[in-house]
Every structure is written in C-alpha cells, then in structure tokens.
PDB file of C-alpha atoms in Angstrom:
ATOM      1  CA  UNK A 273       2.768 -78.426 -94.350  1.00 63.00           C
ATOM      2  CA  UNK A 274       1.820 -76.469 -91.249  1.00 71.00           C
ATOM      3  CA  UNK A 275      -0.732 -73.701 -91.159  1.00 88.00           C
ATOM      4  CA  UNK A 276      -0.108 -70.458 -89.335  1.00 93.00           C
ATOM      5  CA  UNK A 277       2.912 -68.235 -88.908  1.00 95.00           C
ATOM      6  CA  UNK A 278       6.327 -69.268 -90.200  1.00 94.00           C
ATOM      7  CA  UNK A 279       8.899 -69.559 -87.378  1.00 95.00           C
ATOM      8  CA  UNK A 280      12.396 -68.332 -88.210  1.00 96.00           C
ATOM      9  CA  UNK A 281      15.566 -68.880 -86.141  1.00 97.00           C
ATOM     10  CA  UNK A 282      18.559 -66.634 -86.839  1.00 97.00           C
ATOM     11  CA  UNK A 283      21.857 -65.606 -85.293  1.00 98.00           C
ATOM     12  CA  UNK A 284      21.827 -62.286 -87.140  1.00 98.00           C
ATOM     13  CA  UNK A 285      18.426 -60.650 -86.690  1.00 97.00           C
ATOM     14  CA  UNK A 286      17.638 -57.423 -88.494  1.00 97.00           C
ATOM     15  CA  UNK A 287      17.953 -54.299 -86.363  1.00 98.00           C
ATOM     16  CA  UNK A 288      14.390 -53.357 -87.309  1.00 98.00           C
ATOM     17  CA  UNK A 289      13.099 -56.703 -85.995  1.00 98.00           C
ATOM     18  CA  UNK A 290      14.911 -56.257 -82.676  1.00 97.00           C
ATOM     19  CA  UNK A 291      13.576 -52.705 -82.424  1.00 97.00           C
ATOM     20  CA  UNK A 292      10.017 -53.962 -83.043  1.00 98.00           C
ATOM     21  CA  UNK A 293      10.341 -56.638 -80.345  1.00 97.00           C
ATOM     22  CA  UNK A 294      11.786 -54.191 -77.820  1.00 96.00           C
ATOM     23  CA  UNK A 295       9.374 -51.348 -78.491  1.00 96.00           C
ATOM     24  CA  UNK A 296       6.357 -53.679 -78.529  1.00 98.00           C
ATOM     25  CA  UNK A 297       7.306 -55.310 -75.236  1.00 96.00           C
ATOM     26  CA  UNK A 298       8.029 -51.901 -73.684  1.00 94.00           C
ATOM     27  CA  UNK A 299       4.613 -50.630 -74.803  1.00 96.00           C
ATOM     28  CA  UNK A 300       2.910 -53.703 -73.349  1.00 97.00           C
ATOM     29  CA  UNK A 301       4.808 -53.408 -70.053  1.00 96.00           C
ATOM     30  CA  UNK A 302       3.977 -49.721 -69.781  1.00 95.00           C
ATOM     31  CA  UNK A 303       0.272 -50.430 -70.265  1.00 96.00           C
ATOM     32  CA  UNK A 304       0.499 -53.302 -67.762  1.00 97.00           C
ATOM     33  CA  UNK A 305       2.584 -51.809 -64.907  1.00 96.00           C
ATOM     34  CA  UNK A 306       3.308 -48.202 -65.848  1.00 95.00           C
ATOM     35  CA  UNK A 307       6.353 -46.440 -67.250  1.00 94.00           C
ATOM     36  CA  UNK A 308       9.787 -47.916 -66.497  1.00 95.00           C
ATOM     37  CA  UNK A 309      11.539 -44.536 -66.460  1.00 95.00           C
ATOM     38  CA  UNK A 310      14.635 -46.414 -67.628  1.00 95.00           C
ATOM     39  CA  UNK A 311      17.853 -44.411 -67.385  1.00 97.00           C
ATOM     40  CA  UNK A 312      21.395 -45.533 -68.057  1.00 98.00           C
ATOM     41  CA  UNK A 313      23.858 -45.384 -65.183  1.00 98.00           C
ATOM     42  CA  UNK A 314      27.638 -45.678 -65.359  1.00 98.00           C
ATOM     43  CA  UNK A 315      30.297 -45.241 -62.693  1.00 98.00           C
ATOM     44  CA  UNK A 316      33.872 -44.863 -63.948  1.00 98.00           C
ATOM     45  CA  UNK A 317      37.203 -44.988 -62.107  1.00 98.00           C
ATOM     46  CA  UNK A 318      40.234 -43.418 -63.774  1.00 98.00           C
ATOM     47  CA  UNK A 319      43.893 -43.093 -62.985  1.00 96.00           C
ATOM     48  CA  UNK A 320      45.962 -40.724 -65.100  1.00 95.00           C
ATOM     49  CA  UNK A 321      43.037 -40.482 -67.546  1.00 94.00           C
ATOM     50  CA  UNK A 322      43.049 -44.269 -68.018  1.00 97.00           C
ATOM     51  CA  UNK A 323      39.878 -46.202 -67.240  1.00 98.00           C
ATOM     52  CA  UNK A 324      40.813 -48.708 -64.531  1.00 98.00           C
ATOM     53  CA  UNK A 325      37.347 -49.825 -63.414  1.00 98.00           C
ATOM     54  CA  UNK A 326      33.738 -49.289 -64.315  1.00 98.00           C
ATOM     55  CA  UNK A 327      30.153 -50.214 -63.652  1.00 98.00           C
ATOM     56  CA  UNK A 328      27.401 -50.084 -66.244  1.00 98.00           C
ATOM     57  CA  UNK A 329      23.716 -50.638 -65.769  1.00 98.00           C
ATOM     58  CA  UNK A 330      20.427 -48.817 -65.576  1.00 98.00           C
ATOM     59  CA  UNK A 331      17.575 -47.886 -63.299  1.00 98.00           C
ATOM     60  CA  UNK A 332      13.974 -48.831 -64.065  1.00 97.00           C
ATOM     61  CA  UNK A 333      10.790 -49.410 -62.076  1.00 97.00           C
ATOM     62  CA  UNK A 334      12.516 -48.377 -58.867  1.00 98.00           C
ATOM     63  CA  UNK A 335      15.435 -50.785 -59.237  1.00 98.00           C
ATOM     64  CA  UNK A 336      19.108 -50.483 -60.106  1.00 98.00           C
ATOM     65  CA  UNK A 337      20.373 -53.257 -62.358  1.00 98.00           C
ATOM     66  CA  UNK A 338      24.158 -53.634 -62.455  1.00 98.00           C
ATOM     67  CA  UNK A 339      24.830 -55.262 -65.812  1.00 98.00           C
ATOM     68  CA  UNK A 340      28.638 -55.042 -65.846  1.00 98.00           C
ATOM     69  CA  UNK A 341      31.215 -54.383 -63.156  1.00 98.00           C
ATOM     70  CA  UNK A 342      34.857 -54.579 -64.213  1.00 98.00           C
ATOM     71  CA  UNK A 343      38.095 -53.790 -62.402  1.00 98.00           C
ATOM     72  CA  UNK A 344      41.479 -53.958 -64.176  1.00 98.00           C
ATOM     73  CA  UNK A 345      43.562 -56.925 -63.056  1.00 97.00           C
ATOM     74  CA  UNK A 346      46.264 -54.783 -61.408  1.00 97.00           C
ATOM     75  CA  UNK A 347      43.618 -52.797 -59.484  1.00 97.00           C
ATOM     76  CA  UNK A 348      41.755 -55.727 -57.930  1.00 95.00           C
ATOM     77  CA  UNK A 349      41.718 -56.198 -54.193  1.00 94.00           C
ATOM     78  CA  UNK A 350      41.973 -52.470 -53.486  1.00 95.00           C
ATOM     79  CA  UNK A 351      38.310 -51.807 -52.746  1.00 96.00           C
ATOM     80  CA  UNK A 352      37.301 -50.334 -56.104  1.00 97.00           C
ATOM     81  CA  UNK A 353      34.343 -52.664 -56.720  1.00 98.00           C
ATOM     82  CA  UNK A 354      32.601 -51.759 -53.439  1.00 97.00           C
ATOM     83  CA  UNK A 355      33.233 -48.062 -54.138  1.00 98.00           C
ATOM     84  CA  UNK A 356      31.689 -48.372 -57.610  1.00 98.00           C
ATOM     85  CA  UNK A 357      28.686 -50.205 -56.184  1.00 98.00           C
ATOM     86  CA  UNK A 358      28.222 -47.609 -53.432  1.00 98.00           C
ATOM     87  CA  UNK A 359      28.344 -44.758 -55.950  1.00 98.00           C
ATOM     88  CA  UNK A 360      25.809 -46.475 -58.224  1.00 98.00           C
ATOM     89  CA  UNK A 361      23.537 -47.257 -55.274  1.00 98.00           C
ATOM     90  CA  UNK A 362      23.674 -43.644 -54.054  1.00 98.00           C
ATOM     91  CA  UNK A 363      22.740 -42.366 -57.502  1.00 98.00           C
ATOM     92  CA  UNK A 364      19.961 -44.956 -57.807  1.00 98.00           C
ATOM     93  CA  UNK A 365      18.605 -43.927 -54.406  1.00 98.00           C
ATOM     94  CA  UNK A 366      18.609 -40.286 -55.543  1.00 98.00           C
ATOM     95  CA  UNK A 367      16.610 -41.431 -58.599  1.00 98.00           C
ATOM     96  CA  UNK A 368      13.998 -42.946 -56.285  1.00 98.00           C
ATOM     97  CA  UNK A 369      15.094 -46.579 -56.440  1.00 98.00           C
ATOM     98  CA  UNK A 370      14.392 -48.909 -53.539  1.00 98.00           C
ATOM     99  CA  UNK A 371      16.476 -51.919 -54.576  1.00 98.00           C
ATOM    100  CA  UNK A 372      19.415 -53.150 -56.636  1.00 98.00           C
ATOM    101  CA  UNK A 373      20.227 -56.441 -58.322  1.00 98.00           C
ATOM    102  CA  UNK A 374      23.227 -58.044 -59.972  1.00 98.00           C
ATOM    103  CA  UNK A 375      24.335 -61.464 -61.174  1.00 98.00           C
ATOM    104  CA  UNK A 376      27.679 -63.228 -61.488  1.00 98.00           C
ATOM    105  CA  UNK A 377      29.278 -66.613 -62.055  1.00 98.00           C
ATOM    106  CA  UNK A 378      32.617 -65.519 -60.603  1.00 97.00           C
ATOM    107  CA  UNK A 379      33.164 -66.803 -57.030  1.00 97.00           C
ATOM    108  CA  UNK A 380      35.354 -63.835 -56.087  1.00 96.00           C
ATOM    109  CA  UNK A 381      32.799 -61.322 -57.368  1.00 97.00           C
ATOM    110  CA  UNK A 382      30.078 -63.204 -55.475  1.00 98.00           C
ATOM    111  CA  UNK A 383      31.946 -62.631 -52.205  1.00 97.00           C
ATOM    112  CA  UNK A 384      32.495 -58.943 -53.032  1.00 97.00           C
ATOM    113  CA  UNK A 385      28.778 -58.454 -53.675  1.00 98.00           C
ATOM    114  CA  UNK A 386      27.801 -60.334 -50.519  1.00 98.00           C
ATOM    115  CA  UNK A 387      30.196 -58.185 -48.456  1.00 97.00           C
ATOM    116  CA  UNK A 388      28.497 -55.143 -50.010  1.00 98.00           C
ATOM    117  CA  UNK A 389      25.148 -56.340 -48.640  1.00 98.00           C
ATOM    118  CA  UNK A 390      23.744 -58.250 -51.593  1.00 98.00           C
ATOM    119  CA  UNK A 391      21.822 -61.446 -50.824  1.00 98.00           C
ATOM    120  CA  UNK A 392      21.420 -64.366 -53.234  1.00 98.00           C
ATOM    121  CA  UNK A 393      17.859 -65.024 -54.366  1.00 98.00           C
ATOM    122  CA  UNK A 394      18.518 -67.531 -57.130  1.00 98.00           C
ATOM    123  CA  UNK A 395      21.131 -69.653 -58.855  1.00 98.00           C
ATOM    124  CA  UNK A 396      21.687 -71.501 -62.126  1.00 98.00           C
ATOM    125  CA  UNK A 397      24.129 -74.393 -61.710  1.00 98.00           C
ATOM    126  CA  UNK A 398      26.557 -75.113 -64.549  1.00 98.00           C
ATOM    127  CA  UNK A 399      26.180 -71.641 -66.075  1.00 97.00           C
ATOM    128  CA  UNK A 400      28.796 -71.859 -67.494  1.00 97.00           C
ATOM    129  CA  UNK A 401      29.831 -75.484 -66.981  1.00 98.00           C
ATOM    130  CA  UNK A 402      31.497 -75.943 -63.603  1.00 97.00           C
ATOM    131  CA  UNK A 403      30.248 -72.590 -62.260  1.00 98.00           C
ATOM    132  CA  UNK A 404      27.022 -71.346 -60.743  1.00 98.00           C
ATOM    133  CA  UNK A 405      25.450 -68.121 -61.875  1.00 98.00           C
ATOM    134  CA  UNK A 406      24.134 -66.364 -58.775  1.00 98.00           C
ATOM    135  CA  UNK A 407      21.470 -63.663 -58.737  1.00 98.00           C
ATOM    136  CA  UNK A 408      21.637 -61.203 -55.862  1.00 98.00           C
ATOM    137  CA  UNK A 409      19.596 -58.256 -54.632  1.00 98.00           C
ATOM    138  CA  UNK A 410      19.912 -55.530 -52.031  1.00 98.00           C
ATOM    139  CA  UNK A 411      17.459 -53.127 -50.440  1.00 98.00           C
ATOM    140  CA  UNK A 412      18.529 -49.520 -50.855  1.00 98.00           C
ATOM    141  CA  UNK A 413      16.144 -48.203 -48.197  1.00 96.00           C
TER     142      UNK A 413
END
C-alpha cells in the first residue's frame, strides 16, 4: 500500500474536475506572467449562406493561435486558406498581438502555411504514424 494521494486515470473526467484544473492553472499563470487576455477568434467563409471554410483559434499573451483551419474539399486550391489566415492575422494585430502559431501534420497544409510566411520551429515525427506534425510561427510585426 502506498502513502499519499491516490492517482486516478480516466477517459471521462468530470466537468468540475476539468474546470478546476483549467481555472487553477490559469490563476497560477496569471500570477506568474500576468493576464492572458484570451479572446476567441473565428474567420468564416460562406457561399450562398453555406459555410465553405473557417478558421478557429484565440489570442492570448500577444499571440494568435490557429487551432483549426478547414476548407471544403471542392473549395481547396482557390486561395481561401491564405485569405482566412490573413484576416485572422489582421484581427490579431489589431488586438495587439506580435506573433502567430499553428501546427499541422498535413503536407499540403504545411506548404500553404509556409507560403503564408510561417516558419517551422519544431516537429514530432510519426504523429500520426507516417506523418510529421510540424509547429510553425510567424511574426506579425
């Protein structure tokens, strides 16, 4: 028998437990480096009221994080992804951000981001198997 806290592993954590982890870490980070001023950011592209592409992320601590960027299959190759990125970057700049970051394991998306001025700063090979997850950043100044 071990002394000390009981460690629990679960694939269905209670919402209250996740809230406690998030709020506690946020409080620690705020006391350590100041407020994040986190704000959601979304850029949407529509055609005939149908969503055909979108970007979702947030700004915090002077950075734009692009969490998701999706373009409908029949809309790819028409320059929508760079337009979404540019719109998000412009809004982030207006919010006082100085940089942006994104990650992908899709080779085509990697090229799109690099053409938009993003530079790789890290990689995880075989994430998922047979692919490399690349992490990229861009100065907005």
